[in-house]
Amino acid sequence: MKRIVCAWLILWSFSSLAQAPASNVNTAKPWAYWWWMGSAVTEEGIRKNLQDYAKAGLGGLHIIPIYGVKGYEQQFLPFLSPEWNKALTFTLQEAQKLGLGIDLSLGTGWPYGGPWVSARDGAQKFSIQGDSLLVLPTKQQVKRAAPGGEGLVMNPFDETAVRNYLEHFDANLPKGNTVRSFYNDSYEVYGANWTNDFLAEFKRRRGYSLKPAVLTKTKNLTEDERRIWADYHTTLSELLRDRFTRMWTGWSQQQGKITRDQAHGSPGNLLDLYALTDIPETEYFGSKQYAIPNYRLDPDYDSTRYGVPGVLTMQFASSAAHLTGKPLVSSETSTWLAEHFRVSLSQIKPIVDELFTGGVNHIFYHGIPYSPPEEKWPGWLFYASTNYNQQSHFWKDLPELNQYIEQCQQRLQTARPDASVLLYFPVQDIWHGVAAGEAPFLFDVHANSRRWLHDTPFGATAQQLRNHGYQTDFVSDSLLQGFSVKAGKLISAAGTTYPVLLIPKTQYVPLETLKKIQQLVQQGANVVFAEAPGRVSGYKDWKNRQQQLENIRKSLATLVKKDYLSELKRLKIRQEKMAEQGLSFLRKTNTEGTLYFVTNLGNQFHRGTVRLGSWARSVQVTDPLRKRQGYVPVQAQADSTSDIELALEPGESVFLQTYASLRKGAPWPEYPATKDTLKLTGIWQIDFQEGQPELPMPLATSRLVSWTELDHAESQNFSGTGRYTLRFKRPEAWKTDQPILLDLGVVRETAQVRLNEVSLGKLWSLPYRIQLPANVLQEENILEIDVTNSSANRIRKLDEDKFPWRKFYDINFVSIQYKPFDASKWEPEPSGLLGPVVLLK
């Protein structure tokens, strides 16, 4: 087995990264986490659920066995038992019939561990007592473990522990299974910071012996102590890379599988870890306030504790994929986006769009708990939102979101990266700085990301580049070593090109990295330093190495440009001015030309001239939401840019495809610039169509307010669909051939619209507006709007009645603040059509 491990290490070296095996599953459609609660699954339940998921437009599921449901213990299937393996095999067979892919966590819950992990292989930590270093077990158990998966967490820094862990699956997983990918969740090996041979590995890798007493110093560190702490972190990062990520990925390839990995949360350099996996995966955890009018931030989300999701953290996964030629970048999407039973599709679309601008092209919903078809609402539920299964209030509208994502990802997955700037990530600044004295220091995507990313010179530079329209990928010390130069372009080992390398303000840098940069400059690469790097990293012989650094620094002195944005302009690095207009974008390249995904996540831009950083004679606009498409006039500029006129309201998104040739085709059906507004008023008839716990009585009102504020008490508990009907006359001035828009204002949460018995479609995202077909507006009109609300008021009623639906083991069911969930004290959630409803022309 040891010979095989060595082969893996060679196979997965940075200079020779294997590509993911071809797969016939649909990755353009969104996939979803699929929690098997207690693995209490049945063949009938599996078949029915998979059929529902396929019909809704999902492309695949990711099986994660977790804790079970009370009262169903007799149905629990122990993990990897013959019965469990039979259920897995049946699932794979049924999924294949439906064209669904299946991924699998290599364990239950998270992180990796189980009853087969011995005390010797369990996670370890160090403790210093006097002059002695004690190696202690962390004793951490698998979190959210499923039956048969309970046990110690594996030591990810120990080669034998990892090998033993993988051998258990060699012996127990069904042979010849059609699982597409093995998955590793975000690093949550709490407190683990050591392994038995750490001192020997430290000496081998760093060239000197680590004196444990240094690790007792955590504050007021000397320069030497900071350097030793940085070497400790470097060694821990390398052990995680070499002994876990590289071994696991190589073993998976031996099984004929690819890997999906969430490297974040770990003590390792994220770029190096992501680079070793087939599908690097980031996550969108939590909520943020977009400037899109009427976008809602859940007031109960604690950003101080959990952080604010941001596109820069997403770029670590996508950068690694771009540098190493990996076609897919996935994301755990909408974890705790809002409180249970409150999440709206209108809240999901902007985060999906932001993920796309961060380079993600393989969305995984978080997620779908397996629930038996016969189980009454609210069914079996996972402790963390968002719920995408059949019990979700937006289930019948989910195909709309799925189709939108599929339209986007079809384009994003078939185009190549096209970044303007390669930005160096100075991880040694973190390890010599805020991480010094912490064991371990974790690169998470939550609150700690402020310390290692957002509040650093690197983070500030990355954000400034983004704000000014310079598309950027990040590069690590190790990955930079694989670069070469051809015709002035920097070329990664996988062949991805960049016109310039930018070094942000950097205090500590490996001497090998600076030598490599000097070599790239000598070969003709464009390199810009925001400031001259200050110090060589690491402890051994650092004063002598510092002199070498200073000699190299002198030779590169002319490349230091504090105003690096002006230098980028001087070098004519491609810039997308639309970013300065408040638009977010991703630029890629394909066989036709340049492909842009453009989304308006703010409230600055509405319409105007957009200058593309690409020369074009034709530009085609595609609306992936409404499936509209057409060409816009182009003004090609002498500086290899192009101007187009674009209307894009807050919340909207489009693709722009450039062509070097003149193309003929239908013109883009642009929404008109609105000059006149007609507010639709009168008596609205509200008839409740379907829902629970009971249908409120019909009512009529002239006020568009939440139906929970109207006269019927039962409407406060209702979750379902209400039909709003309004009869109105068209003013003579609105008898026109000009395009007319219908804007519904505030909708809680989705709306199916008909005008004079003509379906206008379903509105589920911001802005809630649609263009009227020609001639549909008559002198006398009947407008019907079927609005479906969330399930918040229904669960509120269940909790008021003390109905025992919370029946899960482990954490059971908690609120977004991780307190026991109780909706009985909630105020009624606004529901229905709140308006104002207006016509625009």
mmCIF file of C-alpha atoms in Angstrom, residues 534-799:
data_model
loop_
_atom_site.group_PDB
_atom_site.id
_atom_site.type_symbol
_atom_site.label_atom_id
_atom_site.label_comp_id
_atom_site.label_asym_id
_atom_site.label_seq_id
_atom_site.Cartn_x
_atom_site.Cartn_y
_atom_site.Cartn_z
ATOM 1 C CA GLY A 534 10.020 43.661 3.141
ATOM 2 C CA ARG A 535 11.390 40.452 4.572
ATOM 3 C CA VAL A 536 12.228 36.885 3.699
ATOM 4 C CA SER A 537 9.939 34.365 5.390
ATOM 5 C CA GLY A 538 10.883 31.598 7.793
ATOM 6 C CA TYR A 539 13.472 31.208 10.525
ATOM 7 C CA LYS A 540 16.427 29.174 9.313
ATOM 8 C CA ASP A 541 19.385 31.328 8.299
ATOM 9 C CA TRP A 542 16.940 34.168 7.714
ATOM 10 C CA LYS A 543 19.467 36.982 8.092
ATOM 11 C CA ASN A 544 21.675 35.608 5.335
ATOM 12 C CA ARG A 545 18.634 34.943 3.173
ATOM 13 C CA GLN A 546 17.451 38.476 3.873
ATOM 14 C CA GLN A 547 20.559 39.804 2.161
ATOM 15 C CA GLN A 548 19.766 37.722 -0.923
ATOM 16 C CA LEU A 549 16.221 39.110 -0.895
ATOM 17 C CA GLU A 550 17.516 42.662 -0.751
ATOM 18 C CA ASN A 551 19.791 42.045 -3.725
ATOM 19 C CA ILE A 552 16.866 40.717 -5.767
ATOM 20 C CA ARG A 553 14.663 43.546 -4.552
ATOM 21 C CA LYS A 554 17.133 46.085 -5.915
ATOM 22 C CA SER A 555 16.994 44.471 -9.333
ATOM 23 C CA LEU A 556 13.200 44.732 -9.295
ATOM 24 C CA ALA A 557 12.994 48.252 -7.840
ATOM 25 C CA THR A 558 11.689 49.819 -11.065
ATOM 26 C CA LEU A 559 8.650 47.534 -10.921
ATOM 27 C CA VAL A 560 7.375 49.023 -7.662
ATOM 28 C CA LYS A 561 4.320 51.178 -8.436
ATOM 29 C CA LYS A 562 2.324 52.378 -5.463
ATOM 30 C CA ASP A 563 -0.302 53.640 -7.880
ATOM 31 C CA TYR A 564 -0.630 50.204 -9.416
ATOM 32 C CA LEU A 565 -3.986 51.023 -11.026
ATOM 33 C CA SER A 566 -2.288 53.665 -13.164
ATOM 34 C CA GLU A 567 0.438 51.173 -14.030
ATOM 35 C CA LEU A 568 -2.180 48.643 -15.130
ATOM 36 C CA LYS A 569 -3.636 51.287 -17.436
ATOM 37 C CA ARG A 570 -0.181 52.105 -18.794
ATOM 38 C CA LEU A 571 0.335 48.417 -19.538
ATOM 39 C CA LYS A 572 -3.084 48.412 -21.263
ATOM 40 C CA ILE A 573 -4.406 45.618 -19.073
ATOM 41 C CA ARG A 574 -8.034 44.885 -19.948
ATOM 42 C CA GLN A 575 -10.449 46.721 -17.730
ATOM 43 C CA GLU A 576 -14.232 46.467 -17.624
ATOM 44 C CA LYS A 577 -15.552 49.936 -16.891
ATOM 45 C CA MET A 578 -18.982 48.533 -16.080
ATOM 46 C CA ALA A 579 -17.717 47.721 -12.578
ATOM 47 C CA GLU A 580 -17.300 51.437 -11.905
ATOM 48 C CA GLN A 581 -20.931 51.854 -12.982
ATOM 49 C CA GLY A 582 -22.053 49.477 -10.254
ATOM 50 C CA LEU A 583 -22.381 46.306 -12.318
ATOM 51 C CA SER A 584 -20.871 42.952 -11.328
ATOM 52 C CA PHE A 585 -19.507 40.645 -14.004
ATOM 53 C CA LEU A 586 -17.561 37.566 -14.973
ATOM 54 C CA ARG A 587 -15.652 37.567 -18.249
ATOM 55 C CA LYS A 588 -14.751 34.338 -20.023
ATOM 56 C CA THR A 589 -13.670 33.373 -23.508
ATOM 57 C CA ASN A 590 -15.141 30.808 -25.886
ATOM 58 C CA THR A 591 -14.873 29.789 -29.536
ATOM 59 C CA GLU A 592 -17.046 32.728 -30.625
ATOM 60 C CA GLY A 593 -15.298 35.507 -28.737
ATOM 61 C CA THR A 594 -15.736 36.939 -25.264
ATOM 62 C CA LEU A 595 -18.584 35.893 -22.988
ATOM 63 C CA TYR A 596 -19.760 38.154 -20.175
ATOM 64 C CA PHE A 597 -22.126 37.344 -17.360
ATOM 65 C CA VAL A 598 -23.380 40.700 -16.071
ATOM 66 C CA THR A 599 -25.605 41.191 -13.035
ATOM 67 C CA ASN A 600 -26.889 44.279 -11.269
ATOM 68 C CA LEU A 601 -26.566 43.597 -7.541
ATOM 69 C CA GLY A 602 -26.856 47.264 -6.572
ATOM 70 C CA ASN A 603 -29.012 50.302 -7.226
ATOM 71 C CA GLN A 604 -26.566 52.544 -9.087
ATOM 72 C CA PHE A 605 -27.045 51.455 -12.680
ATOM 73 C CA HIS A 606 -30.323 51.287 -14.585
ATOM 74 C CA ARG A 607 -29.478 51.992 -18.217
ATOM 75 C CA GLY A 608 -26.695 53.616 -20.155
ATOM 76 C CA THR A 609 -23.599 53.109 -22.274
ATOM 77 C CA VAL A 610 -21.451 50.165 -21.232
ATOM 78 C CA ARG A 611 -17.893 49.922 -22.510
ATOM 79 C CA LEU A 612 -16.686 46.352 -22.934
ATOM 80 C CA GLY A 613 -12.986 45.579 -22.646
ATOM 81 C CA SER A 614 -13.279 43.534 -25.836
ATOM 82 C CA TRP A 615 -13.297 44.581 -29.462
ATOM 83 C CA ALA A 616 -16.428 43.408 -31.256
ATOM 84 C CA ARG A 617 -18.447 44.023 -34.377
ATOM 85 C CA SER A 618 -21.498 42.234 -32.981
ATOM 86 C CA VAL A 619 -22.814 41.671 -29.470
ATOM 87 C CA GLN A 620 -25.665 39.338 -28.632
ATOM 88 C CA VAL A 621 -27.587 39.802 -25.378
ATOM 89 C CA THR A 622 -29.265 36.841 -23.670
ATOM 90 C CA ASP A 623 -31.659 37.036 -20.736
ATOM 91 C CA PRO A 624 -31.374 33.603 -19.076
ATOM 92 C CA LEU A 625 -34.398 34.278 -16.887
ATOM 93 C CA ARG A 626 -36.939 35.231 -19.555
ATOM 94 C CA LYS A 627 -35.093 33.370 -22.342
ATOM 95 C CA ARG A 628 -34.977 36.498 -24.512
ATOM 96 C CA GLN A 629 -32.150 37.027 -26.980
ATOM 97 C CA GLY A 630 -31.083 39.540 -29.601
ATOM 98 C CA TYR A 631 -28.332 41.774 -30.979
ATOM 99 C CA VAL A 632 -27.542 45.320 -29.853
ATOM 100 C CA PRO A 633 -25.781 48.027 -31.877
ATOM 101 C CA VAL A 634 -22.031 48.144 -31.245
ATOM 102 C CA GLN A 635 -19.595 51.036 -31.448
ATOM 103 C CA ALA A 636 -16.156 49.442 -31.821
ATOM 104 C CA GLN A 637 -13.382 51.674 -30.450
ATOM 105 C CA ALA A 638 -9.813 52.154 -31.609
ATOM 106 C CA ASP A 639 -8.439 50.959 -28.248
ATOM 107 C CA SER A 640 -9.878 47.444 -28.695
ATOM 108 C CA THR A 641 -12.971 48.186 -26.636
ATOM 109 C CA SER A 642 -16.625 48.344 -27.653
ATOM 110 C CA ASP A 643 -19.599 50.417 -26.527
ATOM 111 C CA ILE A 644 -23.156 49.147 -26.274
ATOM 112 C CA GLU A 645 -26.350 50.538 -24.780
ATOM 113 C CA LEU A 646 -27.725 48.365 -22.013
ATOM 114 C CA ALA A 647 -30.754 48.499 -19.725
ATOM 115 C CA LEU A 648 -30.341 46.367 -16.608
ATOM 116 C CA GLU A 649 -32.469 47.019 -13.555
ATOM 117 C CA PRO A 650 -31.319 46.112 -10.026
ATOM 118 C CA GLY A 651 -31.666 42.347 -9.604
ATOM 119 C CA GLU A 652 -31.475 41.555 -13.326
ATOM 120 C CA SER A 653 -28.736 39.673 -15.180
ATOM 121 C CA VAL A 654 -27.751 39.000 -18.779
ATOM 122 C CA PHE A 655 -25.089 37.337 -20.885
ATOM 123 C CA LEU A 656 -23.187 39.331 -23.497
ATOM 124 C CA GLN A 657 -21.507 37.405 -26.312
ATOM 125 C CA THR A 658 -19.075 39.262 -28.556
ATOM 126 C CA TYR A 659 -18.273 38.378 -32.161
ATOM 127 C CA ALA A 660 -15.480 39.653 -34.374
ATOM 128 C CA SER A 661 -17.750 39.477 -37.439
ATOM 129 C CA LEU A 662 -20.992 41.211 -38.325
ATOM 130 C CA ARG A 663 -23.906 39.010 -37.354
ATOM 131 C CA LYS A 664 -27.471 39.211 -38.572
ATOM 132 C CA GLY A 665 -30.309 38.362 -36.262
ATOM 133 C CA ALA A 666 -33.248 39.657 -34.287
ATOM 134 C CA PRO A 667 -32.580 42.870 -32.398
ATOM 135 C CA TRP A 668 -32.465 42.767 -28.606
ATOM 136 C CA PRO A 669 -36.005 43.399 -27.263
ATOM 137 C CA GLU A 670 -34.877 45.966 -24.762
ATOM 138 C CA TYR A 671 -37.326 47.156 -22.158
ATOM 139 C CA PRO A 672 -38.231 50.801 -22.825
ATOM 140 C CA ALA A 673 -37.061 53.730 -20.756
ATOM 141 C CA THR A 674 -40.167 54.421 -18.728
ATOM 142 C CA LYS A 675 -41.671 57.912 -18.869
ATOM 143 C CA ASP A 676 -45.266 57.325 -17.821
ATOM 144 C CA THR A 677 -46.658 55.386 -14.871
ATOM 145 C CA LEU A 678 -50.182 54.153 -14.304
ATOM 146 C CA LYS A 679 -50.973 52.858 -10.822
ATOM 147 C CA LEU A 680 -53.629 50.156 -10.937
ATOM 148 C CA THR A 681 -56.219 50.787 -8.259
ATOM 149 C CA GLY A 682 -59.705 49.605 -7.488
ATOM 150 C CA ILE A 683 -61.250 46.692 -5.659
ATOM 151 C CA TRP A 684 -58.990 43.652 -5.458
ATOM 152 C CA GLN A 685 -60.843 40.374 -5.021
ATOM 153 C CA ILE A 686 -58.768 37.810 -3.093
ATOM 154 C CA ASP A 687 -59.719 34.144 -3.393
ATOM 155 C CA PHE A 688 -57.525 31.595 -1.659
ATOM 156 C CA GLN A 689 -56.831 28.668 -3.980
ATOM 157 C CA GLU A 690 -54.865 26.060 -2.074
ATOM 158 C CA GLY A 691 -52.846 25.787 1.092
ATOM 159 C CA GLN A 692 -52.820 24.884 4.774
ATOM 160 C CA PRO A 693 -53.997 24.665 7.489
ATOM 161 C CA GLU A 694 -57.315 25.910 6.060
ATOM 162 C CA LEU A 695 -58.408 28.246 3.268
ATOM 163 C CA PRO A 696 -59.380 31.710 4.478
ATOM 164 C CA MET A 697 -62.692 33.073 3.278
ATOM 165 C CA PRO A 698 -62.669 35.229 0.111
ATOM 166 C CA LEU A 699 -62.461 38.954 0.628
ATOM 167 C CA ALA A 700 -62.372 42.240 -1.269
ATOM 168 C CA THR A 701 -60.152 45.200 -0.503
ATOM 169 C CA SER A 702 -58.959 48.426 -2.027
ATOM 170 C CA ARG A 703 -55.712 48.247 -0.001
ATOM 171 C CA LEU A 704 -52.748 46.151 -1.087
ATOM 172 C CA VAL A 705 -51.331 45.059 2.253
ATOM 173 C CA SER A 706 -50.247 41.723 3.664
ATOM 174 C CA TRP A 707 -53.213 39.376 3.793
ATOM 175 C CA THR A 708 -52.267 38.760 7.426
ATOM 176 C CA GLU A 709 -53.439 42.345 8.145
ATOM 177 C CA LEU A 710 -56.901 41.839 6.684
ATOM 178 C CA ASP A 711 -60.054 40.941 8.554
ATOM 179 C CA HIS A 712 -59.865 37.138 8.555
ATOM 180 C CA ALA A 713 -57.967 35.644 11.481
ATOM 181 C CA GLU A 714 -57.276 32.391 9.607
ATOM 182 C CA SER A 715 -55.224 34.305 7.036
ATOM 183 C CA GLN A 716 -52.566 34.880 9.718
ATOM 184 C CA ASN A 717 -51.826 31.152 9.793
ATOM 185 C CA PHE A 718 -52.212 30.437 6.107
ATOM 186 C CA SER A 719 -49.471 29.133 3.834
ATOM 187 C CA GLY A 720 -50.454 28.715 0.226
ATOM 188 C CA THR A 721 -51.774 30.592 -2.785
ATOM 189 C CA GLY A 722 -54.190 33.498 -2.987
ATOM 190 C CA ARG A 723 -55.576 34.816 -6.274
ATOM 191 C CA TYR A 724 -55.801 38.598 -6.647
ATOM 192 C CA THR A 725 -58.238 39.794 -9.321
ATOM 193 C CA LEU A 726 -58.609 43.396 -10.466
ATOM 194 C CA ARG A 727 -60.803 44.798 -13.202
ATOM 195 C CA PHE A 728 -59.542 48.059 -14.670
ATOM 196 C CA LYS A 729 -59.976 50.265 -17.699
ATOM 197 C CA ARG A 730 -57.182 51.364 -19.972
ATOM 198 C CA PRO A 731 -56.887 55.163 -20.190
ATOM 199 C CA GLU A 732 -56.970 56.486 -23.756
ATOM 200 C CA ALA A 733 -53.394 57.740 -23.446
ATOM 201 C CA TRP A 734 -52.263 54.143 -22.907
ATOM 202 C CA LYS A 735 -53.624 52.963 -26.244
ATOM 203 C CA THR A 736 -50.194 52.623 -27.786
ATOM 204 C CA ASP A 737 -47.947 50.325 -29.781
ATOM 205 C CA GLN A 738 -45.076 51.094 -27.420
ATOM 206 C CA PRO A 739 -43.891 48.302 -25.096
ATOM 207 C CA ILE A 740 -45.583 48.354 -21.691
ATOM 208 C CA LEU A 741 -44.218 46.856 -18.478
ATOM 209 C CA LEU A 742 -46.218 45.493 -15.578
ATOM 210 C CA ASP A 743 -44.485 45.983 -12.227
ATOM 211 C CA LEU A 744 -45.969 44.261 -9.173
ATOM 212 C CA GLY A 745 -43.904 46.093 -6.574
ATOM 213 C CA VAL A 746 -43.471 44.024 -3.405
ATOM 214 C CA VAL A 747 -44.518 40.384 -3.716
ATOM 215 C CA ARG A 748 -44.358 37.915 -0.844
ATOM 216 C CA GLU A 749 -43.194 35.560 -2.403
ATOM 217 C CA THR A 750 -43.975 34.329 -5.963
ATOM 218 C CA ALA A 751 -46.599 35.391 -8.508
ATOM 219 C CA GLN A 752 -48.248 33.730 -11.512
ATOM 220 C CA VAL A 753 -49.678 36.511 -13.687
ATOM 221 C CA ARG A 754 -52.492 36.503 -16.253
ATOM 222 C CA LEU A 755 -53.952 39.471 -18.100
ATOM 223 C CA ASN A 756 -57.181 38.935 -19.999
ATOM 224 C CA GLU A 757 -56.637 35.171 -19.741
ATOM 225 C CA VAL A 758 -53.189 35.458 -21.331
ATOM 226 C CA SER A 759 -50.438 33.981 -19.151
ATOM 227 C CA LEU A 760 -47.589 36.438 -18.642
ATOM 228 C CA GLY A 761 -45.458 33.942 -16.736
ATOM 229 C CA LYS A 762 -44.246 33.413 -13.208
ATOM 230 C CA LEU A 763 -42.444 36.175 -11.315
ATOM 231 C CA TRP A 764 -40.214 34.991 -8.481
ATOM 232 C CA SER A 765 -37.179 37.270 -8.458
ATOM 233 C CA LEU A 766 -36.453 40.967 -8.132
ATOM 234 C CA PRO A 767 -37.664 43.062 -9.837
ATOM 235 C CA TYR A 768 -41.174 41.607 -10.121
ATOM 236 C CA ARG A 769 -41.865 43.021 -13.565
ATOM 237 C CA ILE A 770 -42.703 41.687 -17.008
ATOM 238 C CA GLN A 771 -43.302 43.148 -20.460
ATOM 239 C CA LEU A 772 -46.853 42.820 -21.768
ATOM 240 C CA PRO A 773 -47.279 41.018 -25.085
ATOM 241 C CA ALA A 774 -48.468 43.233 -27.927
ATOM 242 C CA ASN A 775 -52.204 43.949 -27.952
ATOM 243 C CA VAL A 776 -52.930 42.128 -24.682
ATOM 244 C CA LEU A 777 -53.912 45.380 -22.944
ATOM 245 C CA GLN A 778 -57.534 46.108 -23.866
ATOM 246 C CA GLU A 779 -60.012 48.854 -23.069
ATOM 247 C CA GLU A 780 -61.533 46.595 -20.373
ATOM 248 C CA ASN A 781 -59.059 44.345 -18.523
ATOM 249 C CA ILE A 782 -58.984 41.557 -15.974
ATOM 250 C CA LEU A 783 -55.687 41.114 -14.136
ATOM 251 C CA GLU A 784 -55.200 37.906 -12.130
ATOM 252 C CA ILE A 785 -52.197 37.349 -9.901
ATOM 253 C CA ASP A 786 -51.744 34.065 -7.981
ATOM 254 C CA VAL A 787 -49.397 34.777 -5.079
ATOM 255 C CA THR A 788 -47.799 32.037 -2.981
ATOM 256 C CA ASN A 789 -46.340 33.006 0.382
ATOM 257 C CA SER A 790 -43.776 31.344 2.654
ATOM 258 C CA SER A 791 -44.562 28.693 5.269
ATOM 259 C CA ALA A 792 -43.529 30.896 8.217
ATOM 260 C CA ASN A 793 -47.084 31.530 9.389
ATOM 261 C CA ARG A 794 -48.021 27.877 9.120
ATOM 262 C CA ILE A 795 -45.099 26.747 11.295
ATOM 263 C CA ARG A 796 -45.956 29.556 13.705
ATOM 264 C CA LYS A 797 -49.410 28.011 14.125
ATOM 265 C CA LEU A 798 -47.972 24.519 14.625
ATOM 266 C CA ASP A 799 -45.714 25.804 17.394
#
